[in-house]
Amino acid sequence: MSGSEGAAVELTHRAMAMLRAVAAHRAEMTTSSEPDLFIDGFACCDQMTAHNLAHGGYIRPAVQDAAGRVPAELTEAGHAALEITVAA
């Protein structure tokens, strides 16, 4: 990821819930330029936030160079965001 990892994304309660779902291995995402997020097999209700989390460097596809829907994983910035909220 470029230097934009963890950049300029408002981490609302919904965004944090999405990060927790990714951390719990309950999420998949598409590998498109505007990645959609699926939790427990269902399309996430807030794809704009999903796009922001991906473009902001909080989540990424767990499988690189794959097409379609793949497991999602947290980046270092995603892990850090969850750790900060647990510590608060």
mmCIF file with all atom_site columns, C-alpha atoms in Angstrom:
data_model
loop_
_atom_site.group_PDB
_atom_site.id
_atom_site.type_symbol
_atom_site.label_atom_id
_atom_site.label_alt_id
_atom_site.label_comp_id
_atom_site.label_asym_id
_atom_site.label_entity_id
_atom_site.label_seq_id
_atom_site.pdbx_PDB_ins_code
_atom_site.Cartn_x
_atom_site.Cartn_y
_atom_site.Cartn_z
_atom_site.occupancy
_atom_site.B_iso_or_equiv
_atom_site.pdbx_formal_charge
_atom_site.auth_seq_id
_atom_site.auth_comp_id
_atom_site.auth_asym_id
_atom_site.auth_atom_id
_atom_site.pdbx_PDB_model_num
ATOM 1  C CA . MET A 1 1  ? 0.000   0.000   0.000  1.00 0.00 ? 1  MET A CA 1
ATOM 2  C CA . SER A 1 2  ? 1.154   3.509   -0.635 1.00 0.00 ? 2  SER A CA 1
ATOM 3  C CA . GLY A 1 3  ? 1.645   6.245   1.905  1.00 0.00 ? 3  GLY A CA 1
ATOM 4  C CA . SER A 1 4  ? -2.132  6.672   2.117  1.00 0.00 ? 4  SER A CA 1
ATOM 5  C CA . GLU A 1 5  ? -2.509  3.776   4.530  1.00 0.00 ? 5  GLU A CA 1
ATOM 6  C CA . GLY A 1 6  ? -4.940  4.814   7.244  1.00 0.00 ? 6  GLY A CA 1
ATOM 7  C CA . ALA A 1 7  ? -5.506  8.239   5.682  1.00 0.00 ? 7  ALA A CA 1
ATOM 8  C CA . ALA A 1 8  ? -8.529  10.547  6.018  1.00 0.00 ? 8  ALA A CA 1
ATOM 9  C CA . VAL A 1 9  ? -11.359 8.123   6.761  1.00 0.00 ? 9  VAL A CA 1
ATOM 10 C CA . GLU A 1 10 ? -13.899 8.973   9.433  1.00 0.00 ? 10 GLU A CA 1
ATOM 11 C CA . LEU A 1 11 ? -14.063 5.888   11.634 1.00 0.00 ? 11 LEU A CA 1
ATOM 12 C CA . THR A 1 12 ? -17.725 5.988   12.596 1.00 0.00 ? 12 THR A CA 1
ATOM 13 C CA . HIS A 1 13 ? -19.394 3.291   14.683 1.00 0.00 ? 13 HIS A CA 1
ATOM 14 C CA . ARG A 1 14 ? -20.477 1.638   11.436 1.00 0.00 ? 14 ARG A CA 1
ATOM 15 C CA . ALA A 1 15 ? -16.940 1.714   10.017 1.00 0.00 ? 15 ALA A CA 1
ATOM 16 C CA . MET A 1 16 ? -15.597 0.212   13.240 1.00 0.00 ? 16 MET A CA 1
ATOM 17 C CA . ALA A 1 17 ? -18.235 -2.549  13.095 1.00 0.00 ? 17 ALA A CA 1
ATOM 18 C CA . MET A 1 18 ? -17.105 -3.291  9.551  1.00 0.00 ? 18 MET A CA 1
ATOM 19 C CA . LEU A 1 19 ? -13.485 -3.484  10.699 1.00 0.00 ? 19 LEU A CA 1
ATOM 20 C CA . ARG A 1 20 ? -14.489 -5.857  13.519 1.00 0.00 ? 20 ARG A CA 1
ATOM 21 C CA . ALA A 1 21 ? -16.299 -8.099  11.008 1.00 0.00 ? 21 ALA A CA 1
ATOM 22 C CA . VAL A 1 22 ? -13.185 -8.194  8.824  1.00 0.00 ? 22 VAL A CA 1
ATOM 23 C CA . ALA A 1 23 ? -11.043 -8.997  11.881 1.00 0.00 ? 23 ALA A CA 1
ATOM 24 C CA . ALA A 1 24 ? -13.411 -11.849 12.765 1.00 0.00 ? 24 ALA A CA 1
ATOM 25 C CA . HIS A 1 25 ? -12.952 -13.332 9.256  1.00 0.00 ? 25 HIS A CA 1
ATOM 26 C CA . ARG A 1 26 ? -16.629 -12.764 8.433  1.00 0.00 ? 26 ARG A CA 1
ATOM 27 C CA . ALA A 1 27 ? -16.011 -10.512 5.431  1.00 0.00 ? 27 ALA A CA 1
ATOM 28 C CA . GLU A 1 28 ? -15.234 -10.815 1.756  1.00 0.00 ? 28 GLU A CA 1
ATOM 29 C CA . MET A 1 29 ? -14.565 -8.060  -0.737 1.00 0.00 ? 29 MET A CA 1
ATOM 30 C CA . THR A 1 30 ? -14.420 -7.683  -4.470 1.00 0.00 ? 30 THR A CA 1
ATOM 31 C CA . THR A 1 31 ? -11.113 -6.958  -6.139 1.00 0.00 ? 31 THR A CA 1
ATOM 32 C CA . SER A 1 32 ? -12.495 -4.181  -8.326 1.00 0.00 ? 32 SER A CA 1
ATOM 33 C CA . SER A 1 33 ? -11.287 -0.586  -8.326 1.00 0.00 ? 33 SER A CA 1
ATOM 34 C CA . GLU A 1 34 ? -14.274 0.250   -6.076 1.00 0.00 ? 34 GLU A CA 1
ATOM 35 C CA . PRO A 1 35 ? -14.228 -2.809  -3.807 1.00 0.00 ? 35 PRO A CA 1
ATOM 36 C CA . ASP A 1 36 ? -17.570 -3.900  -2.370 1.00 0.00 ? 36 ASP A CA 1
ATOM 37 C CA . LEU A 1 37 ? -17.721 -5.534  1.052  1.00 0.00 ? 37 LEU A CA 1
ATOM 38 C CA . PHE A 1 38 ? -19.797 -8.579  2.001  1.00 0.00 ? 38 PHE A CA 1
ATOM 39 C CA . ILE A 1 39 ? -20.350 -9.620  5.613  1.00 0.00 ? 39 ILE A CA 1
ATOM 40 C CA . ASP A 1 40 ? -21.660 -13.079 6.418  1.00 0.00 ? 40 ASP A CA 1
ATOM 41 C CA . GLY A 1 41 ? -22.352 -13.491 2.699  1.00 0.00 ? 41 GLY A CA 1
ATOM 42 C CA . PHE A 1 42 ? -24.551 -10.396 2.390  1.00 0.00 ? 42 PHE A CA 1
ATOM 43 C CA . ALA A 1 43 ? -23.676 -7.136  0.668  1.00 0.00 ? 43 ALA A CA 1
ATOM 44 C CA . CYS A 1 44 ? -22.774 -4.488  3.224  1.00 0.00 ? 44 CYS A CA 1
ATOM 45 C CA . CYS A 1 45 ? -25.432 -1.780  3.545  1.00 0.00 ? 45 CYS A CA 1
ATOM 46 C CA . ASP A 1 46 ? -22.878 1.054   3.307  1.00 0.00 ? 46 ASP A CA 1
ATOM 47 C CA . GLN A 1 47 ? -20.640 0.455   0.314  1.00 0.00 ? 47 GLN A CA 1
ATOM 48 C CA . MET A 1 48 ? -19.373 4.066   0.403  1.00 0.00 ? 48 MET A CA 1
ATOM 49 C CA . THR A 1 49 ? -17.812 3.389   3.800  1.00 0.00 ? 49 THR A CA 1
ATOM 50 C CA . ALA A 1 50 ? -16.474 0.062   2.510  1.00 0.00 ? 50 ALA A CA 1
ATOM 51 C CA . HIS A 1 51 ? -14.831 1.877   -0.404 1.00 0.00 ? 51 HIS A CA 1
ATOM 52 C CA . ASN A 1 52 ? -13.392 4.481   1.975  1.00 0.00 ? 52 ASN A CA 1
ATOM 53 C CA . LEU A 1 53 ? -11.957 1.795   4.263  1.00 0.00 ? 53 LEU A CA 1
ATOM 54 C CA . ALA A 1 54 ? -10.318 0.075   1.294  1.00 0.00 ? 54 ALA A CA 1
ATOM 55 C CA . HIS A 1 55 ? -8.998  3.259   -0.322 1.00 0.00 ? 55 HIS A CA 1
ATOM 56 C CA . GLY A 1 56 ? -7.931  4.623   3.074  1.00 0.00 ? 56 GLY A CA 1
ATOM 57 C CA . GLY A 1 57 ? -5.786  1.545   3.652  1.00 0.00 ? 57 GLY A CA 1
ATOM 58 C CA . TYR A 1 58 ? -7.719  -0.120  6.499  1.00 0.00 ? 58 TYR A CA 1
ATOM 59 C CA . ILE A 1 59 ? -8.819  -3.257  4.634  1.00 0.00 ? 59 ILE A CA 1
ATOM 60 C CA . ARG A 1 60 ? -7.558  -5.142  1.594  1.00 0.00 ? 60 ARG A CA 1
ATOM 61 C CA . PRO A 1 61 ? -8.158  -8.394  -0.276 1.00 0.00 ? 61 PRO A CA 1
ATOM 62 C CA . ALA A 1 62 ? -6.472  -11.292 1.546  1.00 0.00 ? 62 ALA A CA 1
ATOM 63 C CA . VAL A 1 63 ? -5.682  -12.880 -1.824 1.00 0.00 ? 63 VAL A CA 1
ATOM 64 C CA . GLN A 1 64 ? -3.622  -10.722 -4.158 1.00 0.00 ? 64 GLN A CA 1
ATOM 65 C CA . ASP A 1 65 ? -3.959  -10.886 -7.951 1.00 0.00 ? 65 ASP A CA 1
ATOM 66 C CA . ALA A 1 66 ? -7.281  -12.737 -7.759 1.00 0.00 ? 66 ALA A CA 1
ATOM 67 C CA . ALA A 1 67 ? -10.491 -11.815 -9.522 1.00 0.00 ? 67 ALA A CA 1
ATOM 68 C CA . GLY A 1 68 ? -13.973 -11.570 -8.075 1.00 0.00 ? 68 GLY A CA 1
ATOM 69 C CA . ARG A 1 69 ? -14.865 -11.943 -4.410 1.00 0.00 ? 69 ARG A CA 1
ATOM 70 C CA . VAL A 1 70 ? -12.112 -12.934 -1.973 1.00 0.00 ? 70 VAL A CA 1
ATOM 71 C CA . PRO A 1 71 ? -11.655 -12.887 1.812  1.00 0.00 ? 71 PRO A CA 1
ATOM 72 C CA . ALA A 1 72 ? -10.986 -9.435  3.260  1.00 0.00 ? 72 ALA A CA 1
ATOM 73 C CA . GLU A 1 73 ? -8.260  -8.716  5.793  1.00 0.00 ? 73 GLU A CA 1
ATOM 74 C CA . LEU A 1 74 ? -7.189  -5.804  7.948  1.00 0.00 ? 74 LEU A CA 1
ATOM 75 C CA . THR A 1 75 ? -4.054  -3.857  7.135  1.00 0.00 ? 75 THR A CA 1
ATOM 76 C CA . GLU A 1 76 ? -1.732  -2.537  9.834  1.00 0.00 ? 76 GLU A CA 1
ATOM 77 C CA . ALA A 1 77 ? -3.830  0.640   9.919  1.00 0.00 ? 77 ALA A CA 1
ATOM 78 C CA . GLY A 1 78 ? -7.002  -1.435  10.391 1.00 0.00 ? 78 GLY A CA 1
ATOM 79 C CA . HIS A 1 79 ? -5.458  -3.360  13.269 1.00 0.00 ? 79 HIS A CA 1
ATOM 80 C CA . ALA A 1 80 ? -4.240  -0.107  14.831 1.00 0.00 ? 80 ALA A CA 1
ATOM 81 C CA . ALA A 1 81 ? -7.710  1.465   14.598 1.00 0.00 ? 81 ALA A CA 1
ATOM 82 C CA . LEU A 1 82 ? -9.234  -1.493  16.434 1.00 0.00 ? 82 LEU A CA 1
ATOM 83 C CA . GLU A 1 83 ? -6.496  -1.482  19.075 1.00 0.00 ? 83 GLU A CA 1
ATOM 84 C CA . ILE A 1 84 ? -7.028  2.214   19.778 1.00 0.00 ? 84 ILE A CA 1
ATOM 85 C CA . THR A 1 85 ? -10.748 1.748   20.376 1.00 0.00 ? 85 THR A CA 1
ATOM 86 C CA . VAL A 1 86 ? -10.169 -1.262  22.642 1.00 0.00 ? 86 VAL A CA 1
ATOM 87 C CA . ALA A 1 87 ? -7.678  0.751   24.704 1.00 0.00 ? 87 ALA A CA 1
ATOM 88 C CA . ALA A 1 88 ? -10.023 3.738   25.024 1.00 0.00 ? 88 ALA A CA 1
#
